[in-house]
mmCIF file with all atom_site columns, C-alpha atoms in Angstrom:
data_model
loop_
_atom_site.group_PDB
_atom_site.id
_atom_site.type_symbol
_atom_site.label_atom_id
_atom_site.label_alt_id
_atom_site.label_comp_id
_atom_site.label_asym_id
_atom_site.label_entity_id
_atom_site.label_seq_id
_atom_site.pdbx_PDB_ins_code
_atom_site.Cartn_x
_atom_site.Cartn_y
_atom_site.Cartn_z
_atom_site.occupancy
_atom_site.B_iso_or_equiv
_atom_site.pdbx_formal_charge
_atom_site.auth_seq_id
_atom_site.auth_comp_id
_atom_site.auth_asym_id
_atom_site.auth_atom_id
_atom_site.pdbx_PDB_model_num
ATOM 1   C CA . MET A 1 1   ? 0.584   -34.508 -43.379 1.00 56.00 ? 1   MET A CA 1
ATOM 2   C CA . MET A 1 2   ? 3.490   -34.415 -40.882 1.00 54.00 ? 2   MET A CA 1
ATOM 3   C CA . LYS A 1 3   ? 4.310   -30.899 -42.035 1.00 53.00 ? 3   LYS A CA 1
ATOM 4   C CA . HIS A 1 4   ? 0.874   -29.731 -40.808 1.00 47.00 ? 4   HIS A CA 1
ATOM 5   C CA . VAL A 1 5   ? 1.299   -31.512 -37.475 1.00 43.00 ? 5   VAL A CA 1
ATOM 6   C CA . TYR A 1 6   ? 4.661   -29.805 -36.870 1.00 44.00 ? 6   TYR A CA 1
ATOM 7   C CA . ARG A 1 7   ? 3.207   -26.424 -37.830 1.00 53.00 ? 7   ARG A CA 1
ATOM 8   C CA . PHE A 1 8   ? 0.257   -27.027 -35.470 1.00 43.00 ? 8   PHE A CA 1
ATOM 9   C CA . LEU A 1 9   ? 2.629   -27.984 -32.622 1.00 43.00 ? 9   LEU A CA 1
ATOM 10  C CA . ALA A 1 10  ? 4.868   -24.965 -33.269 1.00 43.00 ? 10  ALA A CA 1
ATOM 11  C CA . VAL A 1 11  ? 1.892   -22.574 -33.197 1.00 41.00 ? 11  VAL A CA 1
ATOM 12  C CA . GLY A 1 12  ? 0.571   -24.250 -30.033 1.00 44.00 ? 12  GLY A CA 1
ATOM 13  C CA . PHE A 1 13  ? 3.965   -24.026 -28.342 1.00 43.00 ? 13  PHE A CA 1
ATOM 14  C CA . ALA A 1 14  ? 4.306   -20.360 -29.288 1.00 42.00 ? 14  ALA A CA 1
ATOM 15  C CA . LEU A 1 15  ? 0.839   -19.620 -27.907 1.00 38.00 ? 15  LEU A CA 1
ATOM 16  C CA . VAL A 1 16  ? 1.586   -21.373 -24.602 1.00 38.00 ? 16  VAL A CA 1
ATOM 17  C CA . ALA A 1 17  ? 4.938   -19.544 -24.288 1.00 40.00 ? 17  ALA A CA 1
ATOM 18  C CA . PHE A 1 18  ? 3.251   -16.187 -24.999 1.00 39.00 ? 18  PHE A CA 1
ATOM 19  C CA . LEU A 1 19  ? 0.587   -16.807 -22.341 1.00 37.00 ? 19  LEU A CA 1
ATOM 20  C CA . PHE A 1 20  ? 3.172   -17.963 -19.798 1.00 39.00 ? 20  PHE A CA 1
ATOM 21  C CA . LEU A 1 21  ? 5.344   -14.876 -20.346 1.00 36.00 ? 21  LEU A CA 1
ATOM 22  C CA . GLY A 1 22  ? 2.275   -12.660 -20.021 1.00 41.00 ? 22  GLY A CA 1
ATOM 23  C CA . LEU A 1 23  ? 1.346   -14.230 -16.687 1.00 36.00 ? 23  LEU A CA 1
ATOM 24  C CA . LEU A 1 24  ? 4.947   -14.027 -15.491 1.00 35.00 ? 24  LEU A CA 1
ATOM 25  C CA . SER A 1 25  ? 5.162   -10.305 -16.267 1.00 34.00 ? 25  SER A CA 1
ATOM 26  C CA . GLN A 1 26  ? 1.832   -9.698  -14.505 1.00 37.00 ? 26  GLN A CA 1
ATOM 27  C CA . SER A 1 27  ? 2.960   -11.443 -11.342 1.00 35.00 ? 27  SER A CA 1
ATOM 28  C CA . ASN A 1 28  ? 6.203   -9.438  -11.268 1.00 37.00 ? 28  ASN A CA 1
ATOM 29  C CA . GLY A 1 29  ? 4.240   -6.209  -11.657 1.00 38.00 ? 29  GLY A CA 1
ATOM 30  C CA . THR A 1 30  ? 1.942   -7.118  -8.800  1.00 40.00 ? 30  THR A CA 1
ATOM 31  C CA . ALA A 1 31  ? 4.741   -8.202  -6.486  1.00 43.00 ? 31  ALA A CA 1
ATOM 32  C CA . ASN A 1 32  ? 6.518   -4.864  -6.882  1.00 49.00 ? 32  ASN A CA 1
ATOM 33  C CA . ALA A 1 33  ? 3.420   -2.665  -6.764  1.00 67.00 ? 33  ALA A CA 1
ATOM 34  C CA . SER A 1 34  ? 4.061   -1.335  -3.252  1.00 77.00 ? 34  SER A CA 1
ATOM 35  C CA . ASN A 1 35  ? 3.763   2.218   -4.558  1.00 79.00 ? 35  ASN A CA 1
ATOM 36  C CA . VAL A 1 36  ? 0.231   1.651   -5.891  1.00 87.00 ? 36  VAL A CA 1
ATOM 37  C CA . ASP A 1 37  ? -2.373  3.399   -3.729  1.00 92.00 ? 37  ASP A CA 1
ATOM 38  C CA . SER A 1 38  ? -5.046  1.563   -1.720  1.00 93.00 ? 38  SER A CA 1
ATOM 39  C CA . ASP A 1 39  ? -8.159  3.179   -0.280  1.00 95.00 ? 39  ASP A CA 1
ATOM 40  C CA . TRP A 1 40  ? -8.780  3.414   3.458   1.00 95.00 ? 40  TRP A CA 1
ATOM 41  C CA . ALA A 1 41  ? -11.842 4.654   5.348   1.00 95.00 ? 41  ALA A CA 1
ATOM 42  C CA . PHE A 1 42  ? -12.606 4.565   9.076   1.00 91.00 ? 42  PHE A CA 1
ATOM 43  C CA . TRP A 1 43  ? -14.784 5.955   11.793  1.00 93.00 ? 43  TRP A CA 1
ATOM 44  C CA . LEU A 1 44  ? -11.914 7.146   13.964  1.00 92.00 ? 44  LEU A CA 1
ATOM 45  C CA . ALA A 1 45  ? -12.711 6.541   17.634  1.00 91.00 ? 45  ALA A CA 1
ATOM 46  C CA . ALA A 1 46  ? -13.192 9.383   20.080  1.00 90.00 ? 46  ALA A CA 1
ATOM 47  C CA . ASN A 1 47  ? -10.174 10.558  22.099  1.00 89.00 ? 47  ASN A CA 1
ATOM 48  C CA . GLN A 1 48  ? -7.624  9.511   19.472  1.00 88.00 ? 48  GLN A CA 1
ATOM 49  C CA . GLY A 1 49  ? -8.362  5.789   19.346  1.00 88.00 ? 49  GLY A CA 1
ATOM 50  C CA . ASN A 1 50  ? -6.359  4.081   16.585  1.00 92.00 ? 50  ASN A CA 1
ATOM 51  C CA . SER A 1 51  ? -7.624  2.539   13.352  1.00 95.00 ? 51  SER A CA 1
ATOM 52  C CA . TYR A 1 52  ? -5.421  0.433   11.065  1.00 96.00 ? 52  TYR A CA 1
ATOM 53  C CA . THR A 1 53  ? -5.132  -0.137  7.341   1.00 96.00 ? 53  THR A CA 1
ATOM 54  C CA . GLY A 1 54  ? -4.652  -3.631  5.967   1.00 96.00 ? 54  GLY A CA 1
ATOM 55  C CA . THR A 1 55  ? -1.088  -4.929  5.801   1.00 97.00 ? 55  THR A CA 1
ATOM 56  C CA . ARG A 1 56  ? 0.875   -4.420  2.576   1.00 97.00 ? 56  ARG A CA 1
ATOM 57  C CA . THR A 1 57  ? 4.440   -5.331  1.585   1.00 97.00 ? 57  THR A CA 1
ATOM 58  C CA . LYS A 1 58  ? 7.156   -2.711  2.010   1.00 96.00 ? 58  LYS A CA 1
ATOM 59  C CA . GLU A 1 59  ? 9.614   -3.093  -0.871  1.00 95.00 ? 59  GLU A CA 1
ATOM 60  C CA . ASN A 1 60  ? 12.133  -0.267  -0.350  1.00 95.00 ? 60  ASN A CA 1
ATOM 61  C CA . ALA A 1 61  ? 13.466  2.427   1.985   1.00 94.00 ? 61  ALA A CA 1
ATOM 62  C CA . THR A 1 62  ? 11.210  5.264   0.807   1.00 94.00 ? 62  THR A CA 1
ATOM 63  C CA . SER A 1 63  ? 8.581   6.933   2.975   1.00 95.00 ? 63  SER A CA 1
ATOM 64  C CA . ALA A 1 64  ? 5.050   5.576   3.047   1.00 96.00 ? 64  ALA A CA 1
ATOM 65  C CA . TYR A 1 65  ? 2.488   7.742   1.207   1.00 96.00 ? 65  TYR A CA 1
ATOM 66  C CA . LEU A 1 66  ? -0.828  9.014   2.602   1.00 96.00 ? 66  LEU A CA 1
ATOM 67  C CA . LEU A 1 67  ? -3.575  11.162  1.110   1.00 95.00 ? 67  LEU A CA 1
ATOM 68  C CA . ASN A 1 68  ? -6.292  12.371  3.499   1.00 94.00 ? 68  ASN A CA 1
ATOM 69  C CA . TYR A 1 69  ? -9.226  13.253  1.250   1.00 91.00 ? 69  TYR A CA 1
ATOM 70  C CA . SER A 1 70  ? -12.113 13.114  3.697   1.00 87.00 ? 70  SER A CA 1
ATOM 71  C CA . SER A 1 71  ? -12.049 14.107  7.346   1.00 77.00 ? 71  SER A CA 1
ATOM 72  C CA . SER A 1 72  ? -12.903 17.007  9.578   1.00 70.00 ? 72  SER A CA 1
ATOM 73  C CA . ASN A 1 73  ? -11.013 20.238  9.022   1.00 74.00 ? 73  ASN A CA 1
ATOM 74  C CA . THR A 1 74  ? -8.592  19.223  11.764  1.00 79.00 ? 74  THR A CA 1
ATOM 75  C CA . GLY A 1 75  ? -7.103  16.249  9.888   1.00 91.00 ? 75  GLY A CA 1
ATOM 76  C CA . VAL A 1 76  ? -5.545  12.991  11.033  1.00 95.00 ? 76  VAL A CA 1
ATOM 77  C CA . ASN A 1 77  ? -2.276  11.679  12.453  1.00 96.00 ? 77  ASN A CA 1
ATOM 78  C CA . ALA A 1 78  ? -0.720  8.591   10.892  1.00 97.00 ? 78  ALA A CA 1
ATOM 79  C CA . TRP A 1 79  ? 2.379   6.474   11.432  1.00 98.00 ? 79  TRP A CA 1
ATOM 80  C CA . VAL A 1 80  ? 3.857   3.211   10.127  1.00 98.00 ? 80  VAL A CA 1
ATOM 81  C CA . GLN A 1 81  ? 3.899   -0.083  12.034  1.00 98.00 ? 81  GLN A CA 1
ATOM 82  C CA . LEU A 1 82  ? 4.708   -3.652  11.088  1.00 98.00 ? 82  LEU A CA 1
ATOM 83  C CA . GLY A 1 83  ? 1.608   -5.680  10.304  1.00 97.00 ? 83  GLY A CA 1
ATOM 84  C CA . ASN A 1 84  ? 1.694   -7.168  13.831  1.00 97.00 ? 84  ASN A CA 1
ATOM 85  C CA . GLY A 1 85  ? 1.732   -3.716  15.481  1.00 96.00 ? 85  GLY A CA 1
ATOM 86  C CA . THR A 1 86  ? 5.476   -3.477  16.162  1.00 97.00 ? 86  THR A CA 1
ATOM 87  C CA . GLU A 1 87  ? 6.604   0.155   16.016  1.00 96.00 ? 87  GLU A CA 1
ATOM 88  C CA . VAL A 1 88  ? 9.284   0.967   13.429  1.00 95.00 ? 88  VAL A CA 1
ATOM 89  C CA . GLY A 1 89  ? 10.501  4.411   14.498  1.00 92.00 ? 89  GLY A CA 1
ATOM 90  C CA . SER A 1 90  ? 7.832   6.269   12.554  1.00 96.00 ? 90  SER A CA 1
ATOM 91  C CA . PRO A 1 91  ? 6.703   9.573   14.079  1.00 96.00 ? 91  PRO A CA 1
ATOM 92  C CA . LYS A 1 92  ? 3.028   10.563  14.183  1.00 96.00 ? 92  LYS A CA 1
ATOM 93  C CA . THR A 1 93  ? 2.664   12.665  11.066  1.00 97.00 ? 93  THR A CA 1
ATOM 94  C CA . HIS A 1 94  ? -0.195  15.126  10.508  1.00 96.00 ? 94  HIS A CA 1
ATOM 95  C CA . ALA A 1 95  ? -2.226  15.144  7.272   1.00 95.00 ? 95  ALA A CA 1
ATOM 96  C CA . GLY A 1 96  ? -4.755  17.939  6.872   1.00 94.00 ? 96  GLY A CA 1
ATOM 97  C CA . LEU A 1 97  ? -7.842  17.678  4.710   1.00 92.00 ? 97  LEU A CA 1
ATOM 98  C CA . GLY A 1 98  ? -6.772  17.194  1.072   1.00 92.00 ? 98  GLY A CA 1
ATOM 99  C CA . GLU A 1 99  ? -3.096  16.887  2.014   1.00 94.00 ? 99  GLU A CA 1
ATOM 100 C CA . GLU A 1 100 ? -0.625  14.343  0.591   1.00 94.00 ? 100 GLU A CA 1
ATOM 101 C CA . ILE A 1 101 ? 2.264   13.417  2.881   1.00 96.00 ? 101 ILE A CA 1
ATOM 102 C CA . GLY A 1 102 ? 5.225   11.100  3.119   1.00 96.00 ? 102 GLY A CA 1
ATOM 103 C CA . ILE A 1 103 ? 5.548   9.215   6.398   1.00 97.00 ? 103 ILE A CA 1
ATOM 104 C CA . TRP A 1 104 ? 9.127   8.444   7.358   1.00 95.00 ? 104 TRP A CA 1
ATOM 105 C CA . ASN A 1 105 ? 9.870   5.004   8.761   1.00 96.00 ? 105 ASN A CA 1
ATOM 106 C CA . ASN A 1 106 ? 12.699  2.501   8.957   1.00 95.00 ? 106 ASN A CA 1
ATOM 107 C CA . ALA A 1 107 ? 10.692  -0.701  8.462   1.00 97.00 ? 107 ALA A CA 1
ATOM 108 C CA . PHE A 1 108 ? 12.636  -1.790  5.365   1.00 97.00 ? 108 PHE A CA 1
ATOM 109 C CA . GLU A 1 109 ? 16.011  -0.805  6.822   1.00 96.00 ? 109 GLU A CA 1
ATOM 110 C CA . ASN A 1 110 ? 15.438  -2.837  9.996   1.00 97.00 ? 110 ASN A CA 1
ATOM 111 C CA . TYR A 1 111 ? 13.274  -5.736  8.751   1.00 97.00 ? 111 TYR A CA 1
ATOM 112 C CA . GLY A 1 112 ? 13.826  -5.942  4.982   1.00 96.00 ? 112 GLY A CA 1
ATOM 113 C CA . ARG A 1 113 ? 10.897  -6.744  2.717   1.00 96.00 ? 113 ARG A CA 1
ATOM 114 C CA . THR A 1 114 ? 8.059   -6.966  5.231   1.00 97.00 ? 114 THR A CA 1
ATOM 115 C CA . GLY A 1 115 ? 4.368   -6.269  5.782   1.00 97.00 ? 115 GLY A CA 1
ATOM 116 C CA . ILE A 1 116 ? 3.439   -2.857  7.166   1.00 98.00 ? 116 ILE A CA 1
ATOM 117 C CA . ARG A 1 117 ? 0.252   -0.992  7.976   1.00 98.00 ? 117 ARG A CA 1
ATOM 118 C CA . LEU A 1 118 ? -0.696  2.560   8.884   1.00 97.00 ? 118 LEU A CA 1
ATOM 119 C CA . ALA A 1 119 ? -2.075  3.480   12.282  1.00 97.00 ? 119 ALA A CA 1
ATOM 120 C CA . ILE A 1 120 ? -4.441  6.445   11.887  1.00 96.00 ? 120 ILE A CA 1
ATOM 121 C CA . GLU A 1 121 ? -6.091  8.591   14.561  1.00 95.00 ? 121 GLU A CA 1
ATOM 122 C CA . GLN A 1 122 ? -7.841  11.960  14.949  1.00 92.00 ? 122 GLN A CA 1
ATOM 123 C CA . ASP A 1 123 ? -5.255  14.708  15.180  1.00 90.00 ? 123 ASP A CA 1
ATOM 124 C CA . ARG A 1 124 ? -6.686  15.947  18.491  1.00 88.00 ? 124 ARG A CA 1
ATOM 125 C CA . SER A 1 125 ? -8.609  14.375  21.319  1.00 87.00 ? 125 SER A CA 1
ATOM 126 C CA . LEU A 1 126 ? -12.237 15.001  20.399  1.00 88.00 ? 126 LEU A CA 1
ATOM 127 C CA . PRO A 1 127 ? -15.086 13.453  22.448  1.00 91.00 ? 127 PRO A CA 1
ATOM 128 C CA . PHE A 1 128 ? -16.823 11.996  19.356  1.00 90.00 ? 128 PHE A CA 1
ATOM 129 C CA . ALA A 1 129 ? -16.002 9.659   16.479  1.00 91.00 ? 129 ALA A CA 1
ATOM 130 C CA . MET A 1 130 ? -14.942 11.213  13.174  1.00 90.00 ? 130 MET A CA 1
ATOM 131 C CA . HIS A 1 131 ? -15.109 9.712   9.670   1.00 92.00 ? 131 HIS A CA 1
ATOM 132 C CA . ALA A 1 132 ? -11.922 9.899   7.622   1.00 93.00 ? 132 ALA A CA 1
ATOM 133 C CA . ALA A 1 133 ? -10.904 8.405   4.271   1.00 95.00 ? 133 ALA A CA 1
ATOM 134 C CA . GLY A 1 134 ? -8.018  8.518   1.856   1.00 95.00 ? 134 GLY A CA 1
ATOM 135 C CA . ARG A 1 135 ? -5.412  6.519   -0.024  1.00 96.00 ? 135 ARG A CA 1
ATOM 136 C CA . TRP A 1 136 ? -2.033  5.098   0.989   1.00 96.00 ? 136 TRP A CA 1
ATOM 137 C CA . SER A 1 137 ? 0.893   3.014   -0.197  1.00 96.00 ? 137 SER A CA 1
ATOM 138 C CA . PRO A 1 138 ? 3.819   1.440   1.680   1.00 96.00 ? 138 PRO A CA 1
ATOM 139 C CA . ASP A 1 139 ? 6.414   2.962   -0.653  1.00 94.00 ? 139 ASP A CA 1
ATOM 140 C CA . SER A 1 140 ? 6.479   6.261   -2.477  1.00 88.00 ? 140 SER A CA 1
ATOM 141 C CA . VAL A 1 141 ? 8.685   8.310   -4.717  1.00 69.00 ? 141 VAL A CA 1
ATOM 142 C CA . GLY A 1 142 ? 9.386   11.953  -4.005  1.00 63.00 ? 142 GLY A CA 1
ATOM 143 C CA . PHE A 1 143 ? 8.454   12.144  -0.312  1.00 57.00 ? 143 PHE A CA 1
#
């Protein structure tokens, strides 16, 4: 009888350990997923008014990544800021329709692991709002 109880406890312990390790590996994957793309979509204000993505964690010193997959033929300008709007030395970078770009910034170098966002605007001062959409990530490889 005791033999069955020990076997039951051993199987239960193994199951709990397996589930815990699975959750632990998932949380590590999520925490370091700063190079996973997120969608963005805005009605960009007339005369180059800014729109902002949500804040995401910057994990390393690579460029941010942006894909502009829906806008006028003129494109958009984008640059990196801290989540509170502080500028981080990122130049306005042009992304034409269908273009993937890396956006240089020194957020990680100056602030370490921190929250950043993209500021996005029309690439020229047009007197009307323009819809634009795409994907972005705080960190990228190869840009």
